Amino acid sequence: MAKQRVLSGIQPTGNLHLGNYLGAIRNWVATQEQYDNYFCVVDLHAITVPYEPGALAANTYEVAALYLACGIDLAYSTIFVQSHIPAHTELAWLLNCITPLNWLERMIQFKEKAVKQGENVSVGLLDYPVLMAADILLYDADLVPVGEDQKQHVELTRDIVLRINDQFGKKGKPVLKLPEPLIRREGARVMSLTDGTKKMSKSDPSELSRISLLDPPEAIAKKIKRCKTDPERGLEFDNPDRPECHNLLTLYMLLADKTQVAVAAECQDMGWGQFKPLLTETAIAALEPLQAKYRELRADPDYLESILREGRDKAAASAESVLARVKNALGFSKAL
Ligand code: TYM
């Protein structure tokens, strides 16, 4: 039986952090052998908020290299850059024309980001989930592994599919495949180091709020030393009055690859003075091998480019065939 298809992506906006790693990439790596995977660097999404044009290409390569450094294996997975395949923007336009405006206006992430942009909200920021739907649908993806914050966007994608199949599909012959989100409980929502009630995010103005995958050991030590804690002794999961405690124990659990039961027992009598050095040492040890691999990959730009070229060619074949299927269903004349 053919393997199920997986598609996911990350925006090249600044350094990837532990939320991106634990909520997304680590899970992609863990299950990649079971699936036929497509992982893209979604650079067209990165321009929906103000950005630095001089840094876009370098950030795009950085994310692609991080995919490989974190363990994405080309034997099971295809890596490519979204903007290298024009079908993404073309399908997004077609989907735009069947997506009701109010579906987009109620997206939580749009509302949050729009507040931050003030007067300066682009049409692209509102339309961002439709482009994301195009990313997923061009590959006939069965599963979309993401962190909790992207769930609503995958649900919107499902609504778009149902609408298109209903309006343009023939009986028993849907136009588009209905994808499912794949969200693992642990790591689905990594919180900020400076406020355990806020998600760890690339756009938080404070560097101290997140650990980036390429942070050197001194930076990791400094951020954990300064991170927010509480005055209580004894550490525990799942106490709603202690969000920082839950978050830091979860980070330790995932980075040390231990079970929740084991970590709860190990840390129940610890104070922060004992736990923080343990978490620091664990985070540094977990990130060190991927940082070394990343440096190796960045030293050989030709190799990285060849991977992205191959990825583009393979991804384009799928994308173009799905796009043709959609255009045909929507009634367009054949391209001559
Ligand atoms: P982005 O670039 O914001 O985040 C990339 C992935 O990291 C996850 N993530 C987190 N997980 C846990 N805790 C956190 N604090 C945290 N912060 C981020 C996100 O859930 C995501 O899985 N729109 C997407 C990119 C995208 C995409 C796609 C994803 C574009 N097209 C198609 C899947 C399929 C985004 O902005 O993710």
Short mmCIF file of N, CA, C and O in Angstrom, two decimals, residues 52 79 168 254 258:
data_model
loop_
_atom_site.label_atom_id
_atom_site.label_comp_id
_atom_site.label_asym_id
_atom_site.label_seq_id
_atom_site.Cartn_x
_atom_site.Cartn_y
_atom_site.Cartn_z
N GLU A 52 13.02 42.10 6.18
CA GLU A 52 14.25 42.66 5.64
C GLU A 52 14.60 41.93 4.34
O GLU A 52 15.00 40.76 4.38
N ILE A 79 12.71 18.20 0.46
CA ILE A 79 12.80 19.55 1.03
C ILE A 79 12.80 20.55 -0.14
O ILE A 79 13.55 20.37 -1.10
N PHE A 168 -17.58 21.89 -7.08
CA PHE A 168 -16.95 21.58 -8.37
C PHE A 168 -16.65 20.10 -8.59
O PHE A 168 -16.23 19.71 -9.68
N LEU A 254 11.25 16.68 27.16
CA LEU A 254 11.39 16.44 25.72
C LEU A 254 12.86 16.44 25.30
O LEU A 254 13.29 15.61 24.50
N LYS A 258 12.82 11.86 28.17
CA LYS A 258 12.35 11.06 29.31
C LYS A 258 10.83 11.08 29.33
O LYS A 258 10.20 11.90 28.68
#
